[in-house]
Coordinates of C-alpha atoms and ligand atoms in Angstrom, one line a residue:
M1030 CA 70.2 95.1 -1.8
G1031 CA 71.8 91.2 -0.1
Q1032 CA 69.5 91.6 2.5
L1033 CA 66.4 92.1 0.5
L1034 CA 67.3 88.9 -1.9
N1035 CA 67.7 87.0 1.4
T1036 CA 64.6 88.2 3.0
A1037 CA 62.7 87.4 -0.6
S1038 CA 64.5 83.8 -0.7
L1039 CA 63.5 83.1 3.4
A1040 CA 59.6 83.8 2.3
V1041 CA 59.7 82.0 -1.2
N1042 CA 61.1 79.2 0.6
A1043 CA 58.9 79.3 3.4
A1044 CA 55.8 79.2 1.4
L1045 CA 57.5 76.5 -0.9
Q1046 CA 57.7 74.2 2.0
T1047 CA 54.2 75.4 3.4
R1048 CA 52.8 74.3 0.1
T1049 CA 54.6 70.6 0.2
A1050 CA 53.5 69.9 3.0
E1051 CA 50.2 70.5 2.0
L1052 CA 50.3 68.5 -1.1
E1053 CA 51.6 65.7 0.8
S1054 CA 49.1 65.5 3.8
L1055 CA 46.6 65.3 0.9
E1056 CA 48.1 62.5 -1.0
I1057 CA 48.4 60.6 1.7
S1058 CA 44.5 61.2 2.9
A1059 CA 44.0 60.5 -0.2
R1060 CA 45.7 57.0 -0.1
V1061 CA 44.5 56.0 2.9
A1062 CA 40.9 56.2 1.6
R1063 CA 41.7 54.3 -1.6
E1064 CA 43.7 51.7 0.2
A1065 CA 40.9 51.5 3.4
L1066 CA 39.5 47.9 3.8
D1067 CA 36.3 48.2 4.9
L1068 CA 35.4 45.7 7.6
S1069 CA 32.2 46.4 9.0
E1070 CA 29.7 43.6 8.8
F1071 CA 26.1 44.0 8.0
V1072 CA 23.8 42.6 10.4
T1073 CA 20.0 42.8 9.4
R1074 CA 18.3 40.3 11.1
R1075 CA 19.5 36.9 12.9
K1076 CA 19.4 33.9 10.5
R1077 CA 19.7 30.7 12.8
G1078 CA 19.1 27.2 12.5
H1079 CA 16.7 24.5 14.2
T1080 CA 17.0 21.1 15.6
H1081 CA 15.8 18.4 12.5
I1082 CA 12.7 16.7 13.3
V1083 CA 13.9 13.8 14.3
T1084 CA 15.8 15.4 17.2
Q1085 CA 12.5 17.3 17.9
A1086 CA 10.4 14.5 17.9
T1087 CA 13.1 12.6 20.6
Q1088 CA 13.2 15.9 22.6
R1089 CA 9.9 15.4 22.7
L1090 CA 9.8 11.6 23.9
E1091 CA 12.6 12.3 26.4
D1092 CA 10.4 15.4 28.0
V1093 CA 7.0 13.4 28.1
F1094 CA 8.8 10.1 29.6
I1095 CA 10.5 12.3 32.3
G1096 CA 7.5 13.8 33.1
L1097 CA 6.5 9.7 33.8
G1098 CA 9.4 9.7 36.2
F1099 CA 11.9 7.7 34.0
Q1100 CA 15.6 8.3 33.4
I1101 CA 17.4 8.3 30.1
A1102 CA 20.4 6.4 28.9
E1103 CA 22.5 5.8 26.0
G1104 CA 24.9 3.3 24.4
P1105 CA 27.3 2.4 22.2
E1106 CA 26.4 2.6 18.6
V1107 CA 28.8 -0.2 17.8
E1108 CA 27.9 -2.9 19.6
T1109 CA 29.2 -7.1 20.1
D1110 CA 27.1 -10.6 19.6
F1111 CA 26.6 -10.6 23.1
Y1112 CA 24.4 -7.4 23.6
N1113 CA 22.9 -7.4 20.7
F1114 CA 21.9 -10.6 20.5
E1115 CA 23.1 -13.5 23.1
A1116 CA 22.0 -11.4 25.8
L1117 CA 19.0 -11.0 24.9
N1118 CA 17.8 -14.5 24.6
M1119 CA 18.8 -14.7 20.8
P1120 CA 21.3 -18.0 21.0
K1121 CA 23.3 -18.4 17.8
S1122 CA 21.2 -20.6 15.8
H1123 CA 18.0 -18.4 16.8
P1124 CA 15.6 -17.7 14.2
A1125 CA 14.6 -14.4 14.5
R1126 CA 18.6 -13.0 14.2
S1127 CA 18.0 -13.8 10.5
E1128 CA 14.9 -10.3 10.8
F1129 CA 17.7 -8.0 12.2
D1130 CA 19.7 -7.8 8.6
T1131 CA 22.8 -7.5 10.6
M1132 CA 26.3 -5.3 9.3
F1133 CA 29.0 -6.5 11.2
L1134 CA 32.3 -4.9 11.3
E1135 CA 36.0 -6.5 10.2
Y1136 CA 37.2 -6.6 14.2
G1137 CA 38.0 -9.5 16.2
E1138 CA 36.5 -13.2 15.8
P1139 CA 34.2 -13.3 12.7
N1140 CA 30.4 -11.9 13.2
S1141 CA 31.7 -10.8 16.7
V1142 CA 31.2 -6.9 16.4
L1143 CA 28.4 -5.4 14.5
L1144 CA 26.3 -2.3 14.3
R1145 CA 23.3 -2.3 16.5
T1146 CA 20.3 -3.3 15.0
H1147 CA 17.9 -2.2 17.8
T1148 CA 18.2 0.1 20.8
S1149 CA 17.5 -2.8 22.8
P1150 CA 20.8 -4.1 24.1
V1151 CA 21.0 -0.8 26.1
Q1152 CA 18.9 -2.4 28.1
I1153 CA 21.2 -5.0 29.4
R1154 CA 24.0 -2.3 29.6
V1155 CA 21.3 -0.4 32.6
M1156 CA 20.5 -3.2 33.8
Q1157 CA 24.5 -4.6 34.4
T1158 CA 25.3 -0.9 35.6
W1159 CA 22.0 0.5 37.6
P1160 CA 20.4 -1.6 40.7
P1161 CA 16.5 -1.9 40.6
P1162 CA 14.4 -0.2 40.6
I1163 CA 14.9 1.1 36.8
Y1164 CA 12.6 3.1 35.1
A1165 CA 14.8 4.2 32.1
I1166 CA 14.1 5.3 28.9
M1167 CA 17.3 4.7 25.8
P1168 CA 17.4 6.9 22.6
G1169 CA 19.7 6.3 20.1
R1170 CA 20.8 5.2 16.3
V1171 CA 20.7 1.8 15.2
F1172 CA 21.5 0.2 11.5
R1173 CA 20.4 -2.5 9.6
R1174 CA 21.2 -3.5 5.7
D1175 CA 17.9 -2.4 4.9
T1176 CA 17.6 -0.7 0.6
P1177 CA 16.3 3.3 1.5
D1178 CA 12.8 3.0 0.1
A1179 CA 9.7 5.5 1.2
T1180 CA 9.5 4.0 4.6
H1181 CA 12.8 2.5 5.3
M1182 CA 16.6 3.6 5.8
P1183 CA 19.9 1.9 6.4
V1184 CA 20.1 3.9 9.3
F1185 CA 17.2 4.9 12.0
H1186 CA 16.4 5.9 15.3
Q1187 CA 14.8 4.0 18.0
I1188 CA 13.9 4.7 21.6
E1189 CA 14.0 2.0 23.8
G1190 CA 11.7 1.8 27.4
L1191 CA 12.8 -0.6 30.6
V1192 CA 11.2 -0.6 33.5
I1193 CA 12.4 -3.0 36.6
D1194 CA 10.6 -3.1 39.9
R1195 CA 8.8 -5.5 43.0
G1196 CA 6.0 -6.7 41.6
I1197 CA 5.6 -5.2 38.0
T1198 CA 2.5 -7.0 35.9
F1199 CA 1.4 -6.3 32.1
A1200 CA -1.2 -4.1 33.8
H1201 CA 1.5 -1.5 34.9
L1202 CA 2.6 -1.9 30.8
A1203 CA -0.5 -1.3 29.3
G1204 CA -1.0 1.6 31.2
T1205 CA 1.9 3.0 30.4
I1206 CA 1.8 3.0 26.8
E1207 CA -1.6 4.7 27.3
A1208 CA -0.5 7.4 29.6
F1209 CA 2.5 7.8 26.8
T1210 CA 0.3 8.0 23.8
K1211 CA -2.2 10.3 25.7
A1212 CA 1.0 13.0 26.7
F1213 CA 2.4 12.4 23.2
F1214 CA -0.1 12.6 20.6
G1215 CA -3.0 13.7 22.5
S1216 CA -5.9 13.1 24.9
D1217 CA -8.0 11.8 21.2
F1218 CA -5.6 9.4 20.7
T1219 CA -6.0 5.6 22.4
S1220 CA -3.4 2.7 22.2
R1221 CA -4.1 -1.1 22.0
L1222 CA -2.0 -3.9 22.1
R1223 CA -2.0 -7.0 19.8
P1224 CA -0.3 -10.2 21.1
S1225 CA 3.0 -11.0 19.2
F1226 CA 6.5 -12.2 19.7
F1227 CA 9.8 -11.3 20.6
P1228 CA 12.5 -13.5 21.9
F1229 CA 13.4 -11.0 24.7
T1230 CA 10.1 -10.8 25.9
E1231 CA 7.1 -12.8 27.2
P1232 CA 4.0 -12.8 27.0
S1233 CA 5.1 -10.2 24.2
A1234 CA 2.6 -7.3 22.5
E1235 CA 2.9 -5.1 19.1
F1236 CA 1.5 -1.6 20.4
D1237 CA -0.6 0.4 18.0
I1238 CA -2.2 3.5 18.4
R1239 CA -5.1 5.1 17.0
R1240 CA -5.5 8.3 15.4
A1241 CA -8.9 10.8 16.4
D1242 CA -10.0 9.8 12.5
G1243 CA -10.4 6.3 13.8
E1244 CA -6.8 5.2 12.0
W1245 CA -5.2 2.7 13.5
I1246 CA -0.8 3.2 13.3
E1247 CA 1.4 0.4 14.5
L1248 CA 4.0 2.2 16.3
G1249 CA 6.1 -0.6 18.3
G1250 CA 6.6 -3.8 20.1
C1251 CA 6.5 -4.6 23.6
G1252 CA 5.9 -7.5 26.1
M1253 CA 7.2 -9.0 29.8
V1254 CA 11.0 -8.9 30.0
H1255 CA 12.1 -12.5 29.6
P1256 CA 13.7 -13.8 33.0
N1257 CA 17.0 -15.3 30.6
V1258 CA 17.5 -11.3 29.7
L1259 CA 17.0 -10.6 32.9
I1260 CA 19.6 -12.7 34.4
S1261 CA 22.0 -11.5 31.2
G1262 CA 21.4 -8.1 33.1
G1263 CA 22.9 -10.3 36.3
I1264 CA 18.8 -9.1 37.9
D1265 CA 17.2 -12.1 40.0
P1266 CA 13.7 -12.7 38.2
E1267 CA 12.4 -14.6 41.7
E1268 CA 12.7 -11.2 43.0
F1269 CA 12.2 -8.4 40.5
S1270 CA 9.9 -8.8 37.3
G1271 CA 9.6 -5.7 34.6
F1272 CA 8.3 -4.6 30.9
A1273 CA 9.9 -3.2 27.9
F1274 CA 9.5 -1.7 24.5
G1275 CA 10.7 -0.2 21.7
F1276 CA 9.5 1.9 18.9
G1277 CA 10.7 3.5 15.6
I1278 CA 11.6 7.3 16.5
D1279 CA 11.8 8.8 12.6
R1280 CA 8.4 7.0 12.2
M1281 CA 6.7 9.1 14.8
A1282 CA 8.1 12.3 13.4
K1283 CA 7.1 10.9 9.7
E1284 CA 3.5 10.5 11.3
R1285 CA 3.7 13.7 13.3
H1286 CA 4.2 15.9 10.0
N1287 CA 2.6 13.7 7.0
V1288 CA 5.9 13.1 5.7
E1289 CA 5.4 11.0 2.2
D1290 CA 9.0 9.7 1.9
I1291 CA 11.0 9.1 5.0
R1292 CA 14.1 9.0 3.1
E1293 CA 13.8 12.8 2.2
M1294 CA 14.0 13.4 6.0
Y1295 CA 18.1 12.5 5.1
T1296 CA 18.7 14.7 1.8
N1297 CA 19.2 17.6 3.5
D1298 CA 17.5 19.5 1.7
L1299 CA 16.7 23.2 3.6
R1300 CA 13.6 23.7 1.6
F1301 CA 12.2 20.5 2.9
L1302 CA 13.7 21.1 6.9
R1303 CA 12.6 25.0 7.0
Q1304 CA 9.0 23.6 7.2
F1305 CA 9.3 22.1 10.7
Ligands
DAH1986 N1 13.9 -4.5 19.0 C1 12.9 -5.0 18.6 C2 13.0 -4.4 17.5 O1 13.8 -3.5 17.0 C3 11.9 -3.8 19.1 C4 11.1 -3.9 20.6 C5 9.7 -5.0 21.0 C6 12.1 -3.3 21.2 C7 10.0 -5.5 21.9 C8 11.8 -4.2 22.8 C9 10.5 -4.9 23.0 O2 11.9 -3.5 24.4 O3 9.8 -5.4 24.4 O4 12.4 -4.9 16.8

C-alpha cells in the first residue's frame, strides 16, 4: 500500500511541477509583452530643410564671381573705426560718416569699436594681407541703426568686390559689371553706370541693371579705388590701380523672388521659407 501511495504522490508532484512551470512561463511572457517598449521608428519620407534665400543668393553670387576668376575673402563683423571709416578715406569729421547710422560697442576708447556698417573694410584687410594682383569678393553681414520697414533691416548683407592690378582702368570696371549682370540675371539683362560719389573711390558711380521688361533697378556703388585707400592698404598707387564695387544681397534676393516686404525674409515663417 505504501509503495502505491508513494508512486501516486510522485506522479501528482511531477504533474504539479510541470503545470507550475508552464503557468510561470506564461506569466513572464505576458509581462514581457505588457511592458515592452516599441523603440522602432517609422520613416516614411526624409524631410530636409534647405538654404535660406539670402544664402542661396550669396552662393550664386560666389559661383558667378569664381567663374570670373575671383577669390572669396571674409572679415570680422566687429570692426574698428580705422577699417570701417578712416582707412576708407573718411577721417573723423567726414560728413559721409553720418550716412552710415553706426552702432558702436562699449569697448576701448568711446566710439572706436563698432558693428561694421558695410563690407568695404574687408578691402583694406585683403590689401594688407594678399600681395597684388587681387581679384576678390567679400560677402558678409552688415549693421546699421535703421528702423525695419519694407526695404530696410538693421542687419543685412552686402557683397564687396576688389580688383587691384597693373593698368586697371574704368573700362575694366564697366566690363566686369556687365559680365556679372549677364551671368547672374541672364543675357537679356544689361547694366549702366551713373556718376556718383563715395569717399573711397574716385571717380565713383552707381550701377543699375535693366530687366527684360525695360525697368531699371538700382543695385550698388562702384568706382576706381582712391589712392588714399590704396595707401591705407599698403599698396603703391604709382604702381597699381584698381576698382571696387559693393551692393546689397538681400535686395537681390527680394528682386529675384518678387518678395514685397524684406522683413518677411527674417521672420522665419516656414510657410514663407518653403516657397523658395
Ligand atoms: N560701401 C558702400 C555702401 O555701403 C557701397 C560701395 C560703394 C562699395 C562704392 C564700394 C564702392 O566698394 O566702390 O554704401
